[in-house]
PDB file of C-alpha atoms in Angstrom:
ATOM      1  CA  UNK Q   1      44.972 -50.524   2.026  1.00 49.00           C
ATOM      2  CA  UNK Q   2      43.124 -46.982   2.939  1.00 52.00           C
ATOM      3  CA  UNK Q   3      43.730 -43.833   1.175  1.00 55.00           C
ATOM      4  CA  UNK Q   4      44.321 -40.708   2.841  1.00 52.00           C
ATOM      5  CA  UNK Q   5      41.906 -37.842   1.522  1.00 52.00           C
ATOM      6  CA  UNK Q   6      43.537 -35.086   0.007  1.00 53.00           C
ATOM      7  CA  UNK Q   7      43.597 -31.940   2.588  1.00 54.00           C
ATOM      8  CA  UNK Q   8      43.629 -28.707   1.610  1.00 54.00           C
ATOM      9  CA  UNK Q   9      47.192 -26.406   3.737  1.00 65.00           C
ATOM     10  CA  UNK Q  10      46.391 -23.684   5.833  1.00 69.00           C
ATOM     11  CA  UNK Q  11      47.424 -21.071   3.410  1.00 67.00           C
ATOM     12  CA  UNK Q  12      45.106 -22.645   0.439  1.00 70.00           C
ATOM     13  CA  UNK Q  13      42.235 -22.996   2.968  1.00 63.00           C
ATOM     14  CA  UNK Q  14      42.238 -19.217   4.390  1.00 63.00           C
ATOM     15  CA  UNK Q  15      42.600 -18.138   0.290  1.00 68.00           C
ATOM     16  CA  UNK Q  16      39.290 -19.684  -0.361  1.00 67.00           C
ATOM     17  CA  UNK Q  17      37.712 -18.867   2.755  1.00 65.00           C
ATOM     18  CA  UNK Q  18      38.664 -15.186   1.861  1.00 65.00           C
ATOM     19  CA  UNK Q  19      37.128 -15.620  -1.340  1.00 68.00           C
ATOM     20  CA  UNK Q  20      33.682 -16.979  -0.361  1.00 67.00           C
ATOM     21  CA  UNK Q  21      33.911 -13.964   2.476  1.00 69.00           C
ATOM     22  CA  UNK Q  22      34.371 -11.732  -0.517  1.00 64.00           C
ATOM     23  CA  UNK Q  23      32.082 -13.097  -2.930  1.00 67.00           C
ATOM     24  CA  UNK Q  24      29.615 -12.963   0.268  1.00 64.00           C
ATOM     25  CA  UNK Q  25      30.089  -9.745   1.377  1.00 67.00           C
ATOM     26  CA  UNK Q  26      29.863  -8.624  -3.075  1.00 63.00           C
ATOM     27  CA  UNK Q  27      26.568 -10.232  -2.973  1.00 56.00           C
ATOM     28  CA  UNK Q  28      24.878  -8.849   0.219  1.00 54.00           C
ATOM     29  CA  UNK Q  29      26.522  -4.953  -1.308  1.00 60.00           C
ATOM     30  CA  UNK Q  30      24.243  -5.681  -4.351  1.00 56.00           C
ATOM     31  CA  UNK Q  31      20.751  -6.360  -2.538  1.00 55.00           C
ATOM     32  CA  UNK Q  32      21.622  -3.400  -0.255  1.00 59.00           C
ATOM     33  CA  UNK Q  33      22.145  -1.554  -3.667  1.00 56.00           C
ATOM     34  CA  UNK Q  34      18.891  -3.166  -5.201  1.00 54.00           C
ATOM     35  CA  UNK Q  35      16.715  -2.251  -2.074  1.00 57.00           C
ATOM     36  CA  UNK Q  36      18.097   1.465  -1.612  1.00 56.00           C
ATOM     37  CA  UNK Q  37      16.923   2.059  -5.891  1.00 55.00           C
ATOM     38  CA  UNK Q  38      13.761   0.311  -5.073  1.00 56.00           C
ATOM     39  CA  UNK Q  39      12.824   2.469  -2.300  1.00 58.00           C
ATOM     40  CA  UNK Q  40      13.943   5.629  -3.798  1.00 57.00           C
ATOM     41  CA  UNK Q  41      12.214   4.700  -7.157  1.00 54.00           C
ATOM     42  CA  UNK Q  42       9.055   4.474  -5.080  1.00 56.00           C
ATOM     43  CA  UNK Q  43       9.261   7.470  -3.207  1.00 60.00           C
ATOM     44  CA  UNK Q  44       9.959   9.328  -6.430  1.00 55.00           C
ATOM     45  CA  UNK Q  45       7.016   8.358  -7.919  1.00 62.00           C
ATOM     46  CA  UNK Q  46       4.703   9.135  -5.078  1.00 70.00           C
ATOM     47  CA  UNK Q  47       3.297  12.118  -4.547  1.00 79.00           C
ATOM     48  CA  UNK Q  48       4.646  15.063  -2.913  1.00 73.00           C
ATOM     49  CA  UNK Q  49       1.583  16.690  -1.526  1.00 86.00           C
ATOM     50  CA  UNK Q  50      -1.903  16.034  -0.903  1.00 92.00           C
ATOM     51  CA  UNK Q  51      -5.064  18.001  -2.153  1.00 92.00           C
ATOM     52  CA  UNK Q  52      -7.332  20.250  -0.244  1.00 88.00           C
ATOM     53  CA  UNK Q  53     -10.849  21.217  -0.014  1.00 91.00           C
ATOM     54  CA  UNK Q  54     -12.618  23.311   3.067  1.00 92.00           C
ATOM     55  CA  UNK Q  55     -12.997  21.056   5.907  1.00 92.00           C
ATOM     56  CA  UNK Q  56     -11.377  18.009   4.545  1.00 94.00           C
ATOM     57  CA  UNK Q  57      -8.008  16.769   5.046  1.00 95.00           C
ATOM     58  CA  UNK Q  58      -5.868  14.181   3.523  1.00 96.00           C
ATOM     59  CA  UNK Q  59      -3.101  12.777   5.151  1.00 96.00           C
ATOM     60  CA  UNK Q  60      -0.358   9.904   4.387  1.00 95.00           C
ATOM     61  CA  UNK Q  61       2.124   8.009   5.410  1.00 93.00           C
ATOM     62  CA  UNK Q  62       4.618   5.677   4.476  1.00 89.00           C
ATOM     63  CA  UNK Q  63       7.173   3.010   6.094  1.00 84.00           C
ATOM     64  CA  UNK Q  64       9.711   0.475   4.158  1.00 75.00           C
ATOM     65  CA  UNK Q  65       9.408  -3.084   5.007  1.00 69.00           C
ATOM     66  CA  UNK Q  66      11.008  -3.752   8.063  1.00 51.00           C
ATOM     67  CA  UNK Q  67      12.445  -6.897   7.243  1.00 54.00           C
ATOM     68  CA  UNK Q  68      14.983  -8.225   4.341  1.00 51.00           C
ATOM     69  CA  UNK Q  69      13.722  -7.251   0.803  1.00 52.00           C
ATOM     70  CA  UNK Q  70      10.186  -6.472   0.090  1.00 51.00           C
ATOM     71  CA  UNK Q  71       9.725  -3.578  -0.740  1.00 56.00           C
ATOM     72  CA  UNK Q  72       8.659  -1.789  -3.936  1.00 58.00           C
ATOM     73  CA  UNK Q  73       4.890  -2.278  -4.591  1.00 78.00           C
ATOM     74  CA  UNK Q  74       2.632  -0.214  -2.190  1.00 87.00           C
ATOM     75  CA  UNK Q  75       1.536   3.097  -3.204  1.00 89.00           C
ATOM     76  CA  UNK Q  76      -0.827   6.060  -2.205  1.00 92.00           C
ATOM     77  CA  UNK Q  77      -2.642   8.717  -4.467  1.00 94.00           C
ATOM     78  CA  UNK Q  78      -4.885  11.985  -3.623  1.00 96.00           C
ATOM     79  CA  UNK Q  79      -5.569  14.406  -6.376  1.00 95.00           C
ATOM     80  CA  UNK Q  80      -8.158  16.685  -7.837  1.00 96.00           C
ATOM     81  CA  UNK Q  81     -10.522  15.413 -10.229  1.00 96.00           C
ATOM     82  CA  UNK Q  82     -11.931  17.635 -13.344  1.00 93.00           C
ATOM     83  CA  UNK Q  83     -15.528  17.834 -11.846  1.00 93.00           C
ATOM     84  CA  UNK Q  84     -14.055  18.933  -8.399  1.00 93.00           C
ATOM     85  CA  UNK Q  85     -14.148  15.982  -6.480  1.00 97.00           C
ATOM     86  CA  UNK Q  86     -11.213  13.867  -5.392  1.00 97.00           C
ATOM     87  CA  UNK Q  87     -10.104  11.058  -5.853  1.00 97.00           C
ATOM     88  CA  UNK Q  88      -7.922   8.800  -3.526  1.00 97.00           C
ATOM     89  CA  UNK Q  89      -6.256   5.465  -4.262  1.00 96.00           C
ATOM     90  CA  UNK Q  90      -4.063   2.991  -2.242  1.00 97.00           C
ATOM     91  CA  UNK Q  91      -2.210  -0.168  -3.590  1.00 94.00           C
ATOM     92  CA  UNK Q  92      -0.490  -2.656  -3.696  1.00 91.00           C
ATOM     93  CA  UNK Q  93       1.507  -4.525  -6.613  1.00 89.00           C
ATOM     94  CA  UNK Q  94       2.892  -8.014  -6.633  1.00 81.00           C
ATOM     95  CA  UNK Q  95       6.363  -8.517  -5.877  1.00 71.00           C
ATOM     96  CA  UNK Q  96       9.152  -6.713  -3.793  1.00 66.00           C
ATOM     97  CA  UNK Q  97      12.113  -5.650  -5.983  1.00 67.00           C
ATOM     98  CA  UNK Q  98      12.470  -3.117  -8.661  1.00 71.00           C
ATOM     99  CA  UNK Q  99      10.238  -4.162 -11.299  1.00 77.00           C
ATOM    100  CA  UNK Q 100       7.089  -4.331  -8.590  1.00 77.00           C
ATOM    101  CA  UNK Q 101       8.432  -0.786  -7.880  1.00 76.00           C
ATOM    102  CA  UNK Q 102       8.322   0.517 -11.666  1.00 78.00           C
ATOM    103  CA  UNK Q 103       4.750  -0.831 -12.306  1.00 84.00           C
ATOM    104  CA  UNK Q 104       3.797   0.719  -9.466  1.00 84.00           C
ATOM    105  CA  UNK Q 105       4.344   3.784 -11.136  1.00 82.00           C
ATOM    106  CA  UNK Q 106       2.599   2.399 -14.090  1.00 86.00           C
ATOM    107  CA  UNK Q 107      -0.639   1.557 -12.137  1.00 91.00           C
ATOM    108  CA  UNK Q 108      -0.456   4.952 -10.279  1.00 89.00           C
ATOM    109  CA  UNK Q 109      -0.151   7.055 -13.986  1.00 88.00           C
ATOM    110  CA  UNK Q 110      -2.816   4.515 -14.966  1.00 92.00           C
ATOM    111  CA  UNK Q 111      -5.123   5.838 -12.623  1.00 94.00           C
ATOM    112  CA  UNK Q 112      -5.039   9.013 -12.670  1.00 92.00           C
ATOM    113  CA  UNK Q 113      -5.243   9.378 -16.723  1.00 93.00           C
ATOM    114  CA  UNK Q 114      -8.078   7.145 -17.050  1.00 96.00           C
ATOM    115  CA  UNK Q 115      -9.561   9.302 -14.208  1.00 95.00           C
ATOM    116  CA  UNK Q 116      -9.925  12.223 -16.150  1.00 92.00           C
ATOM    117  CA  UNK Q 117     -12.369  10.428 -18.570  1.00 93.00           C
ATOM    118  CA  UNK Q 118     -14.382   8.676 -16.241  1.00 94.00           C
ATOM    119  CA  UNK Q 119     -14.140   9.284 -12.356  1.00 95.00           C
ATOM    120  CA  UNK Q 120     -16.817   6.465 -11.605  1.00 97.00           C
ATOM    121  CA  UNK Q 121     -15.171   3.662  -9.331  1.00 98.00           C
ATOM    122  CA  UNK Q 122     -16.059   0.779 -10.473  1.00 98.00           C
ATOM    123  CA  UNK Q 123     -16.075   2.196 -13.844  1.00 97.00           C
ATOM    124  CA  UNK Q 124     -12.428   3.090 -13.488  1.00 97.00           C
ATOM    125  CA  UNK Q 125     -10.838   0.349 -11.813  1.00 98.00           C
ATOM    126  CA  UNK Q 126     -12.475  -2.023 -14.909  1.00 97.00           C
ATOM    127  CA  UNK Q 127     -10.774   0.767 -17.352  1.00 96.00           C
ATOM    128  CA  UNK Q 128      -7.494  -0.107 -15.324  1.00 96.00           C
ATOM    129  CA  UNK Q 129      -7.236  -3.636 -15.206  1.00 96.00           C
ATOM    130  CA  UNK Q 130      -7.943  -3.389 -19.359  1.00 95.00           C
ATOM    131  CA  UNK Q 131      -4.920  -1.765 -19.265  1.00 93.00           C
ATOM    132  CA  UNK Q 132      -2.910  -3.670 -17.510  1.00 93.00           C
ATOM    133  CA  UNK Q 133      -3.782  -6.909 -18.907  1.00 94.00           C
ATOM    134  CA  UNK Q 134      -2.842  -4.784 -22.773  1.00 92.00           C
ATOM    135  CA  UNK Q 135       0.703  -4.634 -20.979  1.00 88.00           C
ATOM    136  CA  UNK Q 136       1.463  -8.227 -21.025  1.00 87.00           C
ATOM    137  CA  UNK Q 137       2.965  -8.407 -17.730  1.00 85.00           C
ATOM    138  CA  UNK Q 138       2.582 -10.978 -15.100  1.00 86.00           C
ATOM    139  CA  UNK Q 139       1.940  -8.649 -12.230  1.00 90.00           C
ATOM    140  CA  UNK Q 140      -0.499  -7.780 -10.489  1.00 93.00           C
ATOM    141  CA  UNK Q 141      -2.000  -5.440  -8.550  1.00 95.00           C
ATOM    142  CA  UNK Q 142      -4.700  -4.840  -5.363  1.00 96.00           C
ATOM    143  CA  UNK Q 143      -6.514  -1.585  -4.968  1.00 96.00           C
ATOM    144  CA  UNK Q 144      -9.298   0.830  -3.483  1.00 98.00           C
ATOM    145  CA  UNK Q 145     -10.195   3.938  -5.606  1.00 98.00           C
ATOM    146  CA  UNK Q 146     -12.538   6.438  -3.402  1.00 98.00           C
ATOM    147  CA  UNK Q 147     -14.259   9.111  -4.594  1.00 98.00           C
ATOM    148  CA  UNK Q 148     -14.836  12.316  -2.704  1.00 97.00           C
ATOM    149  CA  UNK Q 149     -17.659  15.029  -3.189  1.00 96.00           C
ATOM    150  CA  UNK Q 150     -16.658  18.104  -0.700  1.00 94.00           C
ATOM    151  CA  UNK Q 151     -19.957  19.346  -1.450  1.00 93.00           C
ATOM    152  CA  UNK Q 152     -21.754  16.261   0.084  1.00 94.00           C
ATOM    153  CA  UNK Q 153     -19.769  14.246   1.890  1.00 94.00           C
ATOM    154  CA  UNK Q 154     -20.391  11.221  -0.356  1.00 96.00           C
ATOM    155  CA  UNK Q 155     -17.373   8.509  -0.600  1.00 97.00           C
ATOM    156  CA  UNK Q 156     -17.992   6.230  -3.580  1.00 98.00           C
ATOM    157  CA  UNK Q 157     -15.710   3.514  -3.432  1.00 98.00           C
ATOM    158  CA  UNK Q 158     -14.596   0.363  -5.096  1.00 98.00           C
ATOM    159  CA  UNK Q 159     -12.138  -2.289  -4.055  1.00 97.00           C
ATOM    160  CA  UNK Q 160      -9.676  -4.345  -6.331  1.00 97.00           C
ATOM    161  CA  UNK Q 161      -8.483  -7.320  -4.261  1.00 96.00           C
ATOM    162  CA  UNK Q 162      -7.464  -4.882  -1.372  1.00 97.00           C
ATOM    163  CA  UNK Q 163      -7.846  -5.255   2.274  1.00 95.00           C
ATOM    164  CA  UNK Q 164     -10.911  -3.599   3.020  1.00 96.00           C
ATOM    165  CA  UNK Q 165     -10.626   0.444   4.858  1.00 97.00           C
ATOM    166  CA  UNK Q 166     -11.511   1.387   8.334  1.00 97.00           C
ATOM    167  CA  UNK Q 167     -14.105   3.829   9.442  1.00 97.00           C
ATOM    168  CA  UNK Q 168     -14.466   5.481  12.738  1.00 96.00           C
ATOM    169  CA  UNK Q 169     -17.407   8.430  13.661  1.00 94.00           C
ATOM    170  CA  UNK Q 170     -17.447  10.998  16.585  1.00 93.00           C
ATOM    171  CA  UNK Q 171     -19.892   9.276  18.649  1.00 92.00           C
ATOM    172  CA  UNK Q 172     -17.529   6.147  19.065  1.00 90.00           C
ATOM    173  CA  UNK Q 173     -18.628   4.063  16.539  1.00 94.00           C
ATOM    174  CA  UNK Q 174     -16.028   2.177  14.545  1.00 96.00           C
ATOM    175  CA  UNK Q 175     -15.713  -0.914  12.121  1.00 96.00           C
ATOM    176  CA  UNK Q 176     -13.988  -2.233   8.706  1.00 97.00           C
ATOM    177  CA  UNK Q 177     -15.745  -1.374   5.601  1.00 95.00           C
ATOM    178  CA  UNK Q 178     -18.332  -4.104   4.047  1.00 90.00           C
ATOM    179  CA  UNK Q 179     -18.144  -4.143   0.620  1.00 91.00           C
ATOM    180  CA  UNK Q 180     -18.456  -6.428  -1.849  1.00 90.00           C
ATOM    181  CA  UNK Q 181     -14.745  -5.619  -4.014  1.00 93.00           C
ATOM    182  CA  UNK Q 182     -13.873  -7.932  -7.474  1.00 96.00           C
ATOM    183  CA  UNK Q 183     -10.531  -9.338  -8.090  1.00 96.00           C
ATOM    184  CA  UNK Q 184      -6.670  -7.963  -7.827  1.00 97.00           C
ATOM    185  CA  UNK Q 185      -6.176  -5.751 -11.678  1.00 96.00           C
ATOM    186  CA  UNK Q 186      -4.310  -7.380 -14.061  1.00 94.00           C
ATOM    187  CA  UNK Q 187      -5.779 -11.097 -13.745  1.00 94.00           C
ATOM    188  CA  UNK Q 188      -9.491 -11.041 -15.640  1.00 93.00           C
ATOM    189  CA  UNK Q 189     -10.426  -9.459 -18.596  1.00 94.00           C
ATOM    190  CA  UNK Q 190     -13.784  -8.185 -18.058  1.00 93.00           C
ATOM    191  CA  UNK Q 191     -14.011  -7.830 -14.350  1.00 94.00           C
ATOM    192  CA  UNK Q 192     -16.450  -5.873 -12.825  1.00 95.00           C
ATOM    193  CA  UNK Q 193     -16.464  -3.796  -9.884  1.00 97.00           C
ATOM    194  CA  UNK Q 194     -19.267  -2.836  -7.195  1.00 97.00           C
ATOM    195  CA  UNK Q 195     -19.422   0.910  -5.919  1.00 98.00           C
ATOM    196  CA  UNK Q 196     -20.387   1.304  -2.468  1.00 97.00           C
ATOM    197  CA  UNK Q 197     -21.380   4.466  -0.986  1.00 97.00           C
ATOM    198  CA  UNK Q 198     -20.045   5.600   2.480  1.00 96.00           C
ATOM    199  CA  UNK Q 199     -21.458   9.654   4.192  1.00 94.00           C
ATOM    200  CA  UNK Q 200     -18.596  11.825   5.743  1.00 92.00           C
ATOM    201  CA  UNK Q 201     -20.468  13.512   8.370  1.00 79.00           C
ATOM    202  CA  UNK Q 202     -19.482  14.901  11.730  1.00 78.00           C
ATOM    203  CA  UNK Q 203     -15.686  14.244  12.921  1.00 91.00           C
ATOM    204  CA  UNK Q 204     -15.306  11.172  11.383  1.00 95.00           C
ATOM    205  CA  UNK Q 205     -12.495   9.320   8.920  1.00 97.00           C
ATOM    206  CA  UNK Q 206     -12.134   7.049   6.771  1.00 97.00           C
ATOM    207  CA  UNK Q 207      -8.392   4.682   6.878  1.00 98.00           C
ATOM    208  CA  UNK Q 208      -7.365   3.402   3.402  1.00 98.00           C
ATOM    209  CA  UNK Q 209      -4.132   1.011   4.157  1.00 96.00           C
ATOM    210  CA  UNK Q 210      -1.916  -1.739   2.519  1.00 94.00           C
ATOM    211  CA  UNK Q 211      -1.632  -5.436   4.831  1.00 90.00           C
ATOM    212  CA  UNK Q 212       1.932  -4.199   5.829  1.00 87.00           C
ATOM    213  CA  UNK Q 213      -0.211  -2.486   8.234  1.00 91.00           C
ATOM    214  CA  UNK Q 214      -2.031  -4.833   9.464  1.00 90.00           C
ATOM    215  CA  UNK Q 215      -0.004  -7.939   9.072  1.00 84.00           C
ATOM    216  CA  UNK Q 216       3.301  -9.064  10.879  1.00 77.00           C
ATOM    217  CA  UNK Q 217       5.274 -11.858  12.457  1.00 75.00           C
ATOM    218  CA  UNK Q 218       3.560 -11.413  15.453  1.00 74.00           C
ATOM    219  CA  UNK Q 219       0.217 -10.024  14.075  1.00 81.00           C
ATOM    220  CA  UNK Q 220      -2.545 -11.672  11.619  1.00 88.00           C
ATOM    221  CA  UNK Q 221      -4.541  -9.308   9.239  1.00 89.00           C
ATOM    222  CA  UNK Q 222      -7.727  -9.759  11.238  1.00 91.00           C
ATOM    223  CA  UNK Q 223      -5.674  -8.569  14.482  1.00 91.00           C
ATOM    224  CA  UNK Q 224      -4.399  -5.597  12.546  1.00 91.00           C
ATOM    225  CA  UNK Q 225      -7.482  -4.461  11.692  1.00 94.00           C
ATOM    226  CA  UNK Q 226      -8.687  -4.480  14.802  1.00 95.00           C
ATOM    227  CA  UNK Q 227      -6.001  -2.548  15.961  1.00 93.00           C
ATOM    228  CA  UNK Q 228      -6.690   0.009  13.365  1.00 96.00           C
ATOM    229  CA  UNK Q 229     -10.674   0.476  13.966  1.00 96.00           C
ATOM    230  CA  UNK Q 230      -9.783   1.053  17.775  1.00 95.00           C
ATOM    231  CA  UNK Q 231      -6.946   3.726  16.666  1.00 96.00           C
ATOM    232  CA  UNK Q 232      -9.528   5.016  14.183  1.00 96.00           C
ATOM    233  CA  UNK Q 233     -12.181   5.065  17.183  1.00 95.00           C
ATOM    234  CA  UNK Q 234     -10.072   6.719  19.970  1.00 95.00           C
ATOM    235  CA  UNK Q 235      -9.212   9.564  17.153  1.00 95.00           C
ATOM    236  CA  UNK Q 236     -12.560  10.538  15.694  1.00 94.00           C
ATOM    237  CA  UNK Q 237     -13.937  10.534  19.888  1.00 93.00           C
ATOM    238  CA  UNK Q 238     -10.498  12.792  20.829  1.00 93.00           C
ATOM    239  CA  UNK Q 239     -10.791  14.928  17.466  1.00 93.00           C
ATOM    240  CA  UNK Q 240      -7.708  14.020  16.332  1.00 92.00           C
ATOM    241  CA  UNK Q 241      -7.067  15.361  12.806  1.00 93.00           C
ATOM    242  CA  UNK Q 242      -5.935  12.773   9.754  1.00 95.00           C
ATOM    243  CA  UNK Q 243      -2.029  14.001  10.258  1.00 95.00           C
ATOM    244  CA  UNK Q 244      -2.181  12.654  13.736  1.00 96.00           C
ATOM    245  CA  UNK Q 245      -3.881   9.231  12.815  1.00 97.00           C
ATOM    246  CA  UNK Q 246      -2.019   8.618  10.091  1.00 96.00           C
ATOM    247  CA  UNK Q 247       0.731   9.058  11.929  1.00 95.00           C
ATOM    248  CA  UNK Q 248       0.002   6.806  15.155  1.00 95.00           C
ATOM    249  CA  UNK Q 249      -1.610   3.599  12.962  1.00 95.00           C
ATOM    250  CA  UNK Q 250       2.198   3.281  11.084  1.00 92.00           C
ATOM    251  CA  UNK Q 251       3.877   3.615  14.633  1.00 90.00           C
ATOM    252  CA  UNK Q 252       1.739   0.379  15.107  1.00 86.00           C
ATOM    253  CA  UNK Q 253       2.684  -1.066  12.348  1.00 82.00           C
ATOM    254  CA  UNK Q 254       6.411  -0.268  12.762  1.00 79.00           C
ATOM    255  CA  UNK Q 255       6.342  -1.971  16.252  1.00 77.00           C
ATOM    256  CA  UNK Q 256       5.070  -5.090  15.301  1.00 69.00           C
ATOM    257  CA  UNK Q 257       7.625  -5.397  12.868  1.00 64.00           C
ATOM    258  CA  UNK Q 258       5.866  -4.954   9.398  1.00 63.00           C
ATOM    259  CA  UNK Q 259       7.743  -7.761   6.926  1.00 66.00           C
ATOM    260  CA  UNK Q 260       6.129  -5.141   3.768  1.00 74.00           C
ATOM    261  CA  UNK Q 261       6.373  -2.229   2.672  1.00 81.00           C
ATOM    262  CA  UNK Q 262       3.400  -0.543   5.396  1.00 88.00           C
ATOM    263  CA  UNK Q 263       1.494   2.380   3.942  1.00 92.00           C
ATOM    264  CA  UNK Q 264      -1.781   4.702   5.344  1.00 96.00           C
ATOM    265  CA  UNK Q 265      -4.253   6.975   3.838  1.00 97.00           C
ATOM    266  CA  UNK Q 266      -6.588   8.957   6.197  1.00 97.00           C
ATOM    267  CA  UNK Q 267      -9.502  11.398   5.013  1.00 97.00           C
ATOM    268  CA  UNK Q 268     -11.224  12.933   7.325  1.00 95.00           C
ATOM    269  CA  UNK Q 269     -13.437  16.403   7.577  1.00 89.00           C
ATOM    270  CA  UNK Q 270     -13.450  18.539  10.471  1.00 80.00           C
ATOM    271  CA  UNK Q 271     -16.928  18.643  12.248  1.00 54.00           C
ATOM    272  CA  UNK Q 272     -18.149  15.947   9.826  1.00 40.00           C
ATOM    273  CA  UNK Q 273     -18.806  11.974  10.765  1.00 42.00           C
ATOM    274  CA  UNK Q 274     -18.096   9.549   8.812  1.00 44.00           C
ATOM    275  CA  UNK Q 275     -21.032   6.590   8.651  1.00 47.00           C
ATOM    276  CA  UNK Q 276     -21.025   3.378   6.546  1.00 51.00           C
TER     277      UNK Q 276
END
């Protein structure tokens, strides 16, 4: 002899249907919620404007991942350094939610104050990842931390897990950066990390990004790079100032669909060229 299964009315059925609607719709409020303080705790700890030195201009920009949650971790720094060069940084941290957005910040401070002791690269970035390994967190973080001398021209740079920069001069020569780098901050006690030099010369510029850039659905890193040198290139021949590249390499990024947070550093000097 069967036994009919228990079934549920029609007025018992629509209760709990409204309730998993509810609970649903509760849910997708609070990552909405979570994603709107991530992004404006990032923005609020990035700076508002850029330094300047005769000739040379800095320019950012920034776009939100386009995609679901991850965002909170990519940042950009320009700023005066006591000896009167300046220094530039770009990053990224691990993770996409509020906590990657908050040691962001911490990275970012990081920086800067161990900057004003020693402005060296390589020296610097070691400084850093002490410091974030003395915080007992388990992020992480990639970097590049340039170093500019308006009087010269002379980039000194070192690289911290990060996707390597892009470099374009007037006469149409363009390519990625080839440098050495060490490991992401925060993993290795006693990392070090190599210095190489780069020239600023005549109309060129130097592209300092994060992989939301250059990576997408549709897009590998390699392909985004590419993408990138030949923006770079078509710039520095057209004498297109930073602002304007900045600008167009995130409109690339944005219409690939960028799943992370995408940001752009450009430096370049007016009637200079930038050599590798």
């Amino acid at each position: 002899m069967s036994r009919k299964r228990p079934t549920l009315d029609s007025d018992e059925l629509l209760a709990r249907l409204g309730s998993l609607t509810s609970r649903a719709r509760k849910h997708a409020e609070l990552q909405r919620s979570q994603v709107e303080l991530a992004i404006a705790l990032q923005r609020g700890m990035l700076p508002a404007q850029m330094p300047t030195a005769p000739g040379y201009h800095v320019a950012v920009r920034y776009a939100p991942a386009c995609y679901g949650l991850n965002v909170g971790g990519d940042w950009y720094d320009a700023f005066h350094l006591p000896d009167g060069r300046i220094g530039l940084s770009i990053g990224d941290v691990q993770g996409h939610n509020i906590e990657a957005a908050a040691f962001m910040g911490q990275v970012r401070v990081g920086l800067r104050a161990l900057a004003s002791v020693t402005s060296e690269p390589g020296e610097l970035l070691a400084r850093t990842n002490d410091l974030l390994l003395s915080l007992g967190t388990d992020l992480f973080a990639t970097c590049t931390f340039m170093r500019l001398d308006p009087a010269t021209g002379v980039l000194e740079s070192a690289r911290a897990g990060h996707i390597p920069c892009v470099w374009a001069t007037a006469d149409g020569k363009s390519g990625v950066a080839d440098d050495e780098g060490g490991p992401p901050l925060g993993i290795q006690a006693g990392t070090a990390y190599p210095v190489t030099r780069y020239r600023l010369t005549t109309g060129g510029v130097f592209v300092l990004l994060t992989d939301g850039v250059v990576e997408g659905p549709s897009m590998e890193v390699d392909q985004g790079l590419d993408q990138v040198v030949r923006l770079a290139g078509i710039a520095a021949v057209a004498g297109l100032d930073a602002s304007s590249l900045a600008a167009a390499v995130i409109k690339g990024a944005e219409q690939v669909g960028h799943e992370d947070d995408a940001a752009v550093l450009v430096v370049g000097h007016e009637g200079t060229e930038a050599q590798p």
